[in-house]
Amino acid sequence: MKRVPHISTLFFLGLLLPLLSSCKKEFQNDNFVAYFGGEVTNPNNRFVLFCKNNEVIDTIHLNKDNTFFKKFDSLAPGLYTFKHEPEYQYVYFDKNDSIMVHVNSKDFDESVVFCGRGDEKNNFLMEMYLKNEKDKDFLFEAFDYDLDQFNKVIDSVHKKNEQFYTKKKENVKWSDEFDVFAKASYLYSHYTKKEIYPMIHNMRTGKDVYEKLPKSYYSYRESIDFNNVALADYSPFVMYLNHMLNNVSTIKYHNHFTEVDLALKTNINKLNVADTLIKNSEVKNKILNNIAFQYLLEDQNVVNNQEFLKIYHKFSTDKSQKNEINKIGDAIQLLLEGKKLPSVELVDSSGKKHNSVDLITKNTIIFFWTENANSHMVLAHKKIAEFKKKYPNYHFIAINLDKHEDWKKSLTKYNFKDITELRCADFEDIRDKWVITKIHRTIVVNGDGTIKNAFTNIMDAKFEENLR
């Protein structure tokens, strides 16, 4: 599908391009001036975040007409991200690039189009991303096929993507530095399919093909540079590494392990494999942190957490990130059953602030929502309405996690009755104290403020066991 920029974007670019063109004449060998701008249609907020390695470099505010523009006096060539929360995409800058982008927040990925100096390589990344997303739907049934048929189908798709890459590379003549990401954009999608095939095939068909895989099946792993720092934050590579570590760390015959112990052993396996496989400390620390974040947010067993963290600390050398992992581990310990729920500050629709402790006077269910996930918001409130009828002795509190005041407008569209609607006053505070990293989270609290279950989900089939 051809993506065409909005007419106002073209006008905006028309005004800017003469300026950018005149600036190019002044570029010297030691000049790293670069420009980034564009337009956000149907914005969710009034700014765009410009980031490198998950750290915000600049907050670029939208003008009244929803356009934005930023001159960087010195911008090192490389891969960056631009975020209009909750969505993000990549943008690659070579020396002195002048890149404009149009995006519609209602259809973020499908709407992204780049213009200006440096646009062709960035449009290639977007096209390859959309091809990979389309391939997921096209190949959905392929995981049911036997090995030969599966390989035949995915190899055919991979060949087409490789041809697309080769043609674009010849036409655009991009740099070797960018080529690292261009190759990764299609290679790791292919490798990921091969990694997950045995597991998904087993889940769908009940047939275990692990023992039937030929020795050459994973031969592509030998060509992978697991120590490539440039790719350490690039999602196709990170996603592949995650699936590969899951694959090689899985305990395939585990009937004598409990589910909790199996999770511990599997994740410790991941740490050991990552330590053995990855020698570059920067890449290794990022992968170790990913493993730790995922495990600590899924498993709240006190003894197991301590054992896991012991191994994590043995391998990790990143002191700053280690402190962040420790913070999560410590916070989880404070959210165990029987402990008092830590206090956070909440705001009602009139702007009045409340301490969460004062709001819990009887058995309470706390759930979360954001206007950026409208379907979840509606479904969660409807689910709570059902629980209210069955459990009238419970108090129900909905907490909005957005950082702006528009949450009240969202509520006016619906008629949610007898639910205390509040917004977090400080997102960082509630994230740190209650370990809120995703909206699919529910906290059940006893009338005396002690925790019954701080890590459950109202959508879980067994959720009501927490209320009896």
Short mmCIF file of C-alpha atoms in Angstrom, two decimals:
data_model
loop_
_atom_site.label_atom_id
_atom_site.label_comp_id
_atom_site.label_asym_id
_atom_site.label_seq_id
_atom_site.Cartn_x
_atom_site.Cartn_y
_atom_site.Cartn_z
CA MET A 1 0.00 0.00 0.00
CA LYS A 2 1.40 3.37 -0.94
CA ARG A 3 1.47 5.81 1.96
CA VAL A 4 0.93 9.46 0.98
CA PRO A 5 1.73 12.32 3.35
CA HIS A 6 -1.00 14.71 4.44
CA ILE A 7 -1.37 17.82 2.26
CA SER A 8 -0.42 20.15 5.13
CA THR A 9 2.77 18.15 5.59
CA LEU A 10 3.68 18.71 1.95
CA PHE A 11 3.09 22.43 2.40
CA PHE A 12 5.15 22.42 5.59
CA LEU A 13 7.98 20.60 3.83
CA GLY A 14 7.73 22.98 0.91
CA LEU A 15 8.55 25.85 3.25
CA LEU A 16 11.39 23.98 4.94
CA LEU A 17 13.22 22.39 2.02
CA PRO A 18 14.66 25.67 0.64
CA LEU A 19 16.00 26.39 4.12
CA LEU A 20 17.48 22.92 4.42
CA SER A 21 18.94 23.14 0.93
CA SER A 22 20.71 26.40 1.70
CA CYS A 23 22.06 24.95 4.92
CA LYS A 24 23.66 22.02 3.10
CA LYS A 25 26.03 24.39 1.29
CA GLU A 26 27.58 25.30 4.62
CA PHE A 27 28.33 21.72 5.74
CA GLN A 28 31.99 21.02 6.46
CA ASN A 29 33.75 17.75 7.27
CA ASP A 30 33.49 18.48 10.98
CA ASN A 31 29.91 19.73 10.75
CA PHE A 32 27.26 17.33 12.09
CA VAL A 33 24.23 19.63 11.87
CA ALA A 34 21.02 17.69 11.21
CA TYR A 35 17.30 18.45 11.06
CA PHE A 36 14.24 16.51 12.13
CA GLY A 37 10.63 17.58 11.80
CA GLY A 38 7.22 16.76 10.41
CA GLU A 39 3.57 16.52 11.39
CA VAL A 40 1.45 14.38 13.70
CA THR A 41 -2.17 14.02 12.62
CA ASN A 42 -4.70 13.31 15.42
CA PRO A 43 -2.03 13.74 18.13
CA ASN A 44 -2.38 11.96 21.48
CA ASN A 45 -0.34 14.67 23.21
CA ARG A 46 1.59 17.84 22.34
CA PHE A 47 5.12 16.51 21.87
CA VAL A 48 7.40 14.03 20.10
CA LEU A 49 10.24 12.36 21.99
CA PHE A 50 13.54 11.95 20.14
CA CYS A 51 15.53 9.09 21.67
CA LYS A 52 18.76 7.12 21.43
CA ASN A 53 19.25 3.75 23.15
CA ASN A 54 15.96 4.18 25.05
CA GLU A 55 17.07 7.51 26.50
CA VAL A 56 15.29 10.76 25.62
CA ILE A 57 17.61 13.20 23.85
CA ASP A 58 15.03 15.89 23.21
CA THR A 59 11.35 16.62 23.73
CA ILE A 60 10.08 18.37 20.58
CA HIS A 61 6.80 20.20 21.13
CA LEU A 62 4.07 20.35 18.50
CA ASN A 63 3.02 23.69 17.05
CA LYS A 64 -0.64 24.71 16.89
CA ASP A 65 -0.93 23.10 13.44
CA ASN A 66 0.56 19.84 14.84
CA THR A 67 3.87 20.28 13.02
CA PHE A 68 7.26 20.10 14.72
CA PHE A 69 10.82 20.98 13.78
CA LYS A 70 14.22 20.67 15.43
CA LYS A 71 17.73 21.64 14.38
CA PHE A 72 20.49 19.59 15.99
CA ASP A 73 23.80 21.44 16.02
CA SER A 74 25.61 18.13 16.28
CA LEU A 75 23.97 14.76 15.75
CA ALA A 76 26.08 11.62 15.53
CA PRO A 77 25.12 9.29 12.65
CA GLY A 78 23.16 6.25 13.79
CA LEU A 79 19.79 4.75 14.64
CA TYR A 80 17.35 6.80 16.73
CA THR A 81 13.70 6.46 17.69
CA PHE A 82 10.93 9.01 17.69
CA LYS A 83 8.01 8.44 20.04
CA HIS A 84 4.53 9.85 20.09
CA GLU A 85 3.31 7.88 23.07
CA PRO A 86 2.35 5.12 23.22
CA GLU A 87 3.81 4.38 19.74
CA TYR A 88 7.33 4.65 18.38
CA GLN A 89 9.35 4.00 15.24
CA TYR A 90 12.98 4.10 14.15
CA VAL A 91 14.70 6.85 12.17
CA TYR A 92 18.27 6.57 10.90
CA PHE A 93 20.48 9.62 10.44
CA ASP A 94 23.59 9.81 8.31
CA LYS A 95 25.79 12.89 8.60
CA ASN A 96 23.84 16.11 7.85
CA ASP A 97 20.53 14.38 7.06
CA SER A 98 17.39 16.54 6.98
CA ILE A 99 14.46 14.24 7.65
CA MET A 100 10.77 15.07 7.80
CA VAL A 101 8.13 12.54 8.82
CA HIS A 102 4.35 12.40 8.70
CA VAL A 103 2.42 10.16 11.06
CA ASN A 104 -1.23 9.66 11.99
CA SER A 105 -1.57 8.49 15.59
CA LYS A 106 -4.80 6.63 14.74
CA ASP A 107 -2.95 4.33 12.35
CA PHE A 108 0.62 4.91 13.42
CA ASP A 109 2.80 2.38 11.59
CA GLU A 110 0.74 2.32 8.40
CA SER A 111 0.87 6.11 8.12
CA VAL A 112 4.60 6.77 8.63
CA VAL A 113 6.26 8.33 5.57
CA PHE A 114 9.61 10.14 5.39
CA CYS A 115 10.69 13.03 3.14
CA GLY A 116 13.90 15.01 2.72
CA ARG A 117 17.57 14.11 2.69
CA GLY A 118 17.88 10.60 4.15
CA ASP A 119 14.27 9.61 3.42
CA GLU A 120 14.90 6.61 1.13
CA LYS A 121 16.70 4.44 3.66
CA ASN A 122 14.14 5.26 6.35
CA ASN A 123 11.23 4.48 4.05
CA PHE A 124 12.96 1.16 3.31
CA LEU A 125 12.99 0.31 7.05
CA MET A 126 9.28 1.14 7.28
CA GLU A 127 8.41 -0.90 4.20
CA MET A 128 10.36 -3.87 5.50
CA TYR A 129 8.69 -3.54 8.89
CA LEU A 130 5.24 -3.57 7.28
CA LYS A 131 6.21 -6.52 5.07
CA ASN A 132 7.26 -8.47 8.18
CA GLU A 133 3.98 -7.63 9.90
CA LYS A 134 2.01 -8.75 6.84
CA ASP A 135 4.07 -11.95 6.68
CA LYS A 136 2.95 -12.83 10.21
CA ASP A 137 -0.66 -13.03 9.06
CA PHE A 138 0.21 -14.78 5.81
CA LEU A 139 2.33 -17.40 7.58
CA PHE A 140 -0.06 -18.02 10.49
CA GLU A 141 -1.03 -21.48 9.26
CA ALA A 142 2.50 -22.42 8.20
CA PHE A 143 3.42 -23.41 11.75
CA ASP A 144 0.96 -26.32 11.44
CA TYR A 145 2.86 -27.71 8.45
CA ASP A 146 5.46 -30.46 8.62
CA LEU A 147 9.09 -29.34 8.61
CA ASP A 148 9.71 -29.62 4.85
CA GLN A 149 6.57 -27.70 3.92
CA PHE A 150 7.21 -25.09 6.61
CA ASN A 151 10.76 -24.47 5.36
CA LYS A 152 9.55 -24.24 1.78
CA VAL A 153 6.98 -21.55 2.63
CA ILE A 154 9.18 -19.36 4.83
CA ASP A 155 12.17 -19.69 2.49
CA SER A 156 10.01 -18.40 -0.34
CA VAL A 157 8.97 -15.34 1.68
CA HIS A 158 12.56 -14.80 2.82
CA LYS A 159 13.84 -14.87 -0.78
CA LYS A 160 11.36 -12.15 -1.81
CA ASN A 161 12.39 -9.96 1.14
CA GLU A 162 16.06 -10.49 0.30
CA GLN A 163 15.45 -9.47 -3.31
CA PHE A 164 13.63 -6.35 -2.11
CA TYR A 165 16.59 -5.51 0.14
CA THR A 166 19.15 -6.07 -2.65
CA LYS A 167 17.26 -3.90 -5.13
CA LYS A 168 16.88 -1.04 -2.63
CA LYS A 169 20.53 -1.23 -1.61
CA GLU A 170 21.65 -0.92 -5.25
CA ASN A 171 19.31 2.01 -5.91
CA VAL A 172 19.85 4.00 -2.72
CA LYS A 173 23.55 3.13 -2.23
CA TRP A 174 23.35 3.55 1.52
CA SER A 175 26.29 3.44 3.90
CA ASP A 176 27.83 0.29 5.38
CA GLU A 177 26.77 1.51 8.83
CA PHE A 178 23.11 1.64 7.78
CA ASP A 179 23.40 -1.68 5.99
CA VAL A 180 23.77 -3.39 9.39
CA PHE A 181 20.18 -2.40 10.20
CA ALA A 182 18.90 -2.95 6.67
CA LYS A 183 20.09 -6.56 6.72
CA ALA A 184 18.84 -7.12 10.24
CA SER A 185 15.37 -5.86 9.28
CA TYR A 186 14.71 -8.93 7.14
CA LEU A 187 17.22 -11.54 8.34
CA TYR A 188 16.14 -11.72 11.99
CA SER A 189 12.47 -11.95 11.11
CA HIS A 190 13.32 -15.10 9.15
CA TYR A 191 15.51 -16.51 11.92
CA THR A 192 12.77 -15.86 14.49
CA LYS A 193 10.30 -17.97 12.51
CA LYS A 194 12.74 -20.88 12.56
CA GLU A 195 13.33 -20.51 16.31
CA ILE A 196 9.66 -20.55 17.27
CA TYR A 197 8.51 -23.24 14.81
CA PRO A 198 9.20 -26.32 17.04
CA MET A 199 7.39 -24.79 20.03
CA ILE A 200 4.35 -23.44 18.14
CA HIS A 201 4.04 -26.61 16.05
CA ASN A 202 3.98 -28.67 19.25
CA MET A 203 1.37 -26.41 20.86
CA ARG A 204 -0.96 -26.55 17.82
CA THR A 205 -0.58 -30.12 16.63
CA GLY A 206 0.64 -31.94 19.74
CA LYS A 207 3.59 -33.25 17.72
CA ASP A 208 7.09 -32.87 19.14
CA VAL A 209 9.51 -32.20 16.28
CA TYR A 210 12.54 -31.24 18.38
CA GLU A 211 14.15 -34.65 18.05
CA LYS A 212 13.41 -34.79 14.30
CA LEU A 213 15.12 -31.52 13.38
CA PRO A 214 18.18 -32.06 11.16
CA LYS A 215 21.56 -30.99 12.53
CA SER A 216 21.66 -28.19 9.95
CA TYR A 217 18.35 -26.66 11.06
CA TYR A 218 19.98 -24.06 13.32
CA SER A 219 23.10 -23.59 11.18
CA TYR A 220 22.23 -19.90 10.63
CA ARG A 221 23.18 -19.24 14.26
CA GLU A 222 26.83 -19.66 13.30
CA SER A 223 26.64 -16.52 11.13
CA ILE A 224 25.15 -14.30 13.85
CA ASP A 225 27.30 -11.74 15.63
CA PHE A 226 25.79 -11.88 19.11
CA ASN A 227 28.18 -9.14 20.25
CA ASN A 228 27.04 -6.48 17.77
CA VAL A 229 26.60 -3.36 19.93
CA ALA A 230 24.83 -1.47 17.13
CA LEU A 231 21.94 -3.94 17.20
CA ALA A 232 21.62 -4.15 20.97
CA ASP A 233 18.50 -1.93 20.97
CA TYR A 234 17.12 -2.85 17.53
CA SER A 235 13.86 -4.75 18.01
CA PRO A 236 14.24 -7.39 15.22
CA PHE A 237 17.58 -8.46 16.75
CA VAL A 238 16.38 -8.23 20.37
CA MET A 239 13.20 -10.16 19.56
CA TYR A 240 15.22 -12.87 17.84
CA LEU A 241 17.60 -13.14 20.80
CA ASN A 242 14.64 -13.45 23.16
CA HIS A 243 13.10 -16.31 21.16
CA MET A 244 16.45 -18.00 20.68
CA LEU A 245 17.19 -17.88 24.43
CA ASN A 246 13.71 -19.22 25.16
CA ASN A 247 14.33 -22.04 22.71
CA VAL A 248 17.73 -23.17 23.93
CA SER A 249 16.84 -22.68 27.62
CA THR A 250 13.55 -24.56 27.62
CA ILE A 251 13.41 -27.66 29.79
CA LYS A 252 11.54 -29.97 27.45
CA TYR A 253 10.80 -32.83 29.83
CA HIS A 254 9.65 -31.35 33.12
CA ASN A 255 6.79 -33.38 34.57
CA HIS A 256 8.44 -33.46 38.01
CA PHE A 257 8.78 -29.63 38.29
CA THR A 258 6.12 -27.27 39.62
CA GLU A 259 5.19 -24.38 37.33
CA VAL A 260 6.98 -21.90 39.62
CA ASP A 261 10.18 -23.96 39.84
CA LEU A 262 10.15 -24.56 36.10
CA ALA A 263 10.01 -20.79 35.46
CA LEU A 264 12.98 -20.28 37.78
CA LYS A 265 15.10 -23.01 36.19
CA THR A 266 14.25 -21.85 32.67
CA ASN A 267 15.19 -18.24 33.39
CA ILE A 268 18.41 -19.19 35.14
CA ASN A 269 19.20 -21.23 32.03
CA LYS A 270 18.65 -18.05 30.00
CA LEU A 271 21.14 -16.15 32.16
CA ASN A 272 23.74 -18.89 31.79
CA VAL A 273 23.30 -19.13 28.01
CA ALA A 274 23.49 -15.33 27.60
CA ASP A 275 26.66 -15.20 29.69
CA THR A 276 28.28 -17.95 27.62
CA LEU A 277 27.12 -16.71 24.23
CA ILE A 278 27.59 -12.94 24.57
CA LYS A 279 31.05 -11.60 25.42
CA ASN A 280 30.53 -7.89 24.80
CA SER A 281 29.61 -6.44 28.20
CA GLU A 282 27.28 -3.74 26.81
CA VAL A 283 25.19 -6.20 24.79
CA LYS A 284 25.29 -8.82 27.54
CA ASN A 285 24.08 -6.41 30.21
CA LYS A 286 21.14 -5.29 28.08
CA ILE A 287 20.09 -8.88 27.40
CA LEU A 288 20.52 -9.85 31.07
CA ASN A 289 18.37 -6.88 32.07
CA ASN A 290 15.65 -7.91 29.59
CA ILE A 291 15.61 -11.42 31.06
CA ALA A 292 15.51 -10.06 34.61
CA PHE A 293 12.70 -7.57 33.93
CA GLN A 294 10.53 -10.23 32.31
CA TYR A 295 11.11 -12.78 35.05
CA LEU A 296 10.70 -10.47 38.05
CA LEU A 297 7.43 -9.08 36.71
CA GLU A 298 5.96 -12.54 36.17
CA ASP A 299 7.16 -14.44 39.24
CA GLN A 300 6.71 -13.17 42.80
CA ASN A 301 8.07 -16.18 44.71
CA VAL A 302 10.36 -14.74 47.42
CA VAL A 303 12.87 -17.59 47.55
CA ASN A 304 13.00 -18.00 43.78
CA ASN A 305 13.49 -14.28 43.21
CA GLN A 306 16.47 -14.25 45.55
CA GLU A 307 18.03 -17.26 43.82
CA PHE A 308 17.45 -15.70 40.40
CA LEU A 309 18.93 -12.33 41.43
CA LYS A 310 21.99 -14.07 42.86
CA ILE A 311 22.79 -15.52 39.42
CA TYR A 312 21.88 -12.25 37.68
CA HIS A 313 24.33 -10.27 39.85
CA LYS A 314 27.03 -12.82 39.15
CA PHE A 315 26.91 -12.09 35.41
CA SER A 316 25.85 -8.42 35.17
CA THR A 317 28.46 -5.65 35.31
CA ASP A 318 26.07 -2.75 34.67
CA LYS A 319 25.87 -1.02 38.02
CA SER A 320 23.27 1.59 37.07
CA GLN A 321 20.90 -0.93 35.51
CA LYS A 322 21.61 -3.36 38.31
CA ASN A 323 20.28 -0.75 40.75
CA GLU A 324 17.09 -0.59 38.66
CA ILE A 325 16.70 -4.36 38.79
CA ASN A 326 17.29 -4.26 42.54
CA LYS A 327 14.63 -1.57 42.85
CA ILE A 328 12.08 -3.80 41.13
CA GLY A 329 13.12 -6.79 43.25
CA ASP A 330 12.80 -4.75 46.45
CA ALA A 331 9.43 -3.33 45.38
CA ILE A 332 8.08 -6.81 44.65
CA GLN A 333 9.06 -7.91 48.16
CA LEU A 334 6.90 -5.09 49.54
CA LEU A 335 3.92 -6.25 47.47
CA LEU A 336 3.72 -9.77 48.82
CA GLU A 337 0.56 -11.17 50.41
CA GLY A 338 -0.08 -9.88 53.93
CA LYS A 339 2.03 -6.73 53.61
CA LYS A 340 0.56 -3.22 53.63
CA LEU A 341 0.04 -1.76 50.18
CA PRO A 342 2.50 1.16 49.85
CA SER A 343 0.83 4.56 49.67
CA VAL A 344 0.66 6.57 46.43
CA GLU A 345 -0.98 9.88 45.61
CA LEU A 346 -4.12 9.86 43.45
CA VAL A 347 -6.24 12.64 41.95
CA ASP A 348 -10.03 12.70 41.47
CA SER A 349 -11.94 14.37 38.63
CA SER A 350 -12.20 17.66 40.56
CA GLY A 351 -8.42 17.81 41.01
CA LYS A 352 -8.46 16.91 44.70
CA LYS A 353 -5.55 14.74 45.84
CA HIS A 354 -6.00 11.58 47.89
CA ASN A 355 -3.64 9.22 49.67
CA SER A 356 -4.36 5.67 48.52
CA VAL A 357 -4.23 4.44 52.13
CA ASP A 358 -7.22 6.61 53.05
CA LEU A 359 -9.31 5.18 50.21
CA ILE A 360 -9.09 1.58 51.37
CA THR A 361 -11.68 1.13 54.11
CA LYS A 362 -12.96 -2.31 53.05
CA ASN A 363 -12.00 -5.11 50.67
CA THR A 364 -10.88 -3.36 47.49
CA ILE A 365 -10.13 -4.19 43.87
CA ILE A 366 -7.79 -1.77 42.08
CA PHE A 367 -7.47 -1.90 38.30
CA PHE A 368 -5.81 0.32 35.68
CA TRP A 369 -6.55 1.85 32.31
CA THR A 370 -5.29 4.34 29.74
CA GLU A 371 -7.15 6.14 26.96
CA ASN A 372 -4.51 4.80 24.55
CA ALA A 373 -6.00 1.32 25.04
CA ASN A 374 -9.68 2.11 24.69
CA SER A 375 -10.88 -1.46 24.18
CA HIS A 376 -9.19 -2.58 27.40
CA MET A 377 -10.67 0.39 29.26
CA VAL A 378 -14.23 -0.52 28.22
CA LEU A 379 -13.81 -4.26 28.74
CA ALA A 380 -12.22 -3.82 32.17
CA HIS A 381 -15.02 -1.54 33.37
CA LYS A 382 -17.67 -3.95 32.09
CA LYS A 383 -15.94 -6.82 33.87
CA ILE A 384 -15.86 -4.83 37.09
CA ALA A 385 -19.58 -4.06 36.72
CA GLU A 386 -20.21 -7.83 36.73
CA PHE A 387 -18.08 -8.32 39.85
CA LYS A 388 -19.93 -5.50 41.64
CA LYS A 389 -23.17 -7.44 41.40
CA LYS A 390 -21.60 -10.66 42.68
CA TYR A 391 -19.37 -9.10 45.35
CA PRO A 392 -21.16 -6.06 46.83
CA ASN A 393 -18.82 -6.11 49.85
CA TYR A 394 -15.94 -4.95 47.63
CA HIS A 395 -14.91 -1.39 46.81
CA PHE A 396 -13.78 -0.87 43.17
CA ILE A 397 -11.13 1.71 42.22
CA ALA A 398 -10.13 2.48 38.62
CA ILE A 399 -6.82 4.30 38.18
CA ASN A 400 -5.94 6.11 34.96
CA LEU A 401 -2.22 5.99 34.12
CA ASP A 402 -2.10 8.85 31.59
CA LYS A 403 0.06 11.90 32.26
CA HIS A 404 -2.51 14.49 31.15
CA GLU A 405 -6.00 15.70 32.03
CA ASP A 406 -7.83 14.28 29.01
CA TRP A 407 -8.77 11.15 31.00
CA LYS A 408 -11.96 12.87 32.19
CA LYS A 409 -13.15 13.36 28.60
CA SER A 410 -12.78 9.63 27.98
CA LEU A 411 -15.01 8.82 30.96
CA THR A 412 -17.78 11.16 29.81
CA LYS A 413 -18.32 8.93 26.75
CA TYR A 414 -19.45 6.08 29.00
CA ASN A 415 -21.73 5.58 31.97
CA PHE A 416 -19.57 3.63 34.39
CA LYS A 417 -21.49 3.58 37.68
CA ASP A 418 -20.35 3.11 41.29
CA ILE A 419 -16.66 2.88 40.45
CA THR A 420 -14.22 5.30 42.07
CA GLU A 421 -12.40 6.93 39.15
CA LEU A 422 -8.96 8.40 39.89
CA ARG A 423 -5.73 9.28 38.09
CA CYS A 424 -2.20 8.70 39.35
CA ALA A 425 -0.64 12.00 40.43
CA ASP A 426 2.89 10.78 39.72
CA PHE A 427 3.30 7.94 37.22
CA GLU A 428 6.93 7.29 38.16
CA ASP A 429 5.96 6.95 41.83
CA ILE A 430 3.14 4.45 41.21
CA ARG A 431 5.32 2.55 38.74
CA ASP A 432 8.14 2.21 41.28
CA LYS A 433 6.03 1.44 44.37
CA TRP A 434 3.41 -0.83 42.78
CA VAL A 435 5.60 -2.13 39.91
CA ILE A 436 3.06 -1.03 37.31
CA THR A 437 4.51 -1.75 33.88
CA LYS A 438 1.36 -2.77 32.02
CA ILE A 439 -2.34 -2.01 32.29
CA HIS A 440 -3.37 -5.67 32.47
CA ARG A 441 -2.81 -5.68 36.21
CA THR A 442 -5.16 -5.88 39.19
CA ILE A 443 -4.47 -5.49 42.90
CA VAL A 444 -6.75 -7.06 45.52
CA VAL A 445 -6.50 -5.53 48.99
CA ASN A 446 -8.09 -6.50 52.30
CA GLY A 447 -10.10 -4.00 54.33
CA ASP A 448 -7.17 -3.39 56.69
CA GLY A 449 -4.94 -2.31 53.81
CA THR A 450 -2.99 -5.56 53.60
CA ILE A 451 -2.37 -7.17 50.23
CA LYS A 452 -4.31 -10.23 49.19
CA ASN A 453 -2.85 -10.43 45.68
CA ALA A 454 -0.91 -7.58 44.05
CA PHE A 455 -0.17 -9.43 40.81
CA THR A 456 -3.41 -10.68 39.33
CA ASN A 457 -5.64 -9.81 36.38
CA ILE A 458 -9.42 -9.40 36.22
CA MET A 459 -9.34 -11.11 32.81
CA ASP A 460 -7.81 -14.25 34.34
CA ALA A 461 -10.24 -17.19 34.42
CA LYS A 462 -9.23 -17.90 38.05
CA PHE A 463 -9.40 -14.27 39.20
CA GLU A 464 -12.50 -14.78 41.38
CA GLU A 465 -10.53 -17.14 43.63
CA ASN A 466 -8.95 -13.95 45.04
CA LEU A 467 -12.36 -12.66 46.16
CA ARG A 468 -13.57 -15.65 48.17
#
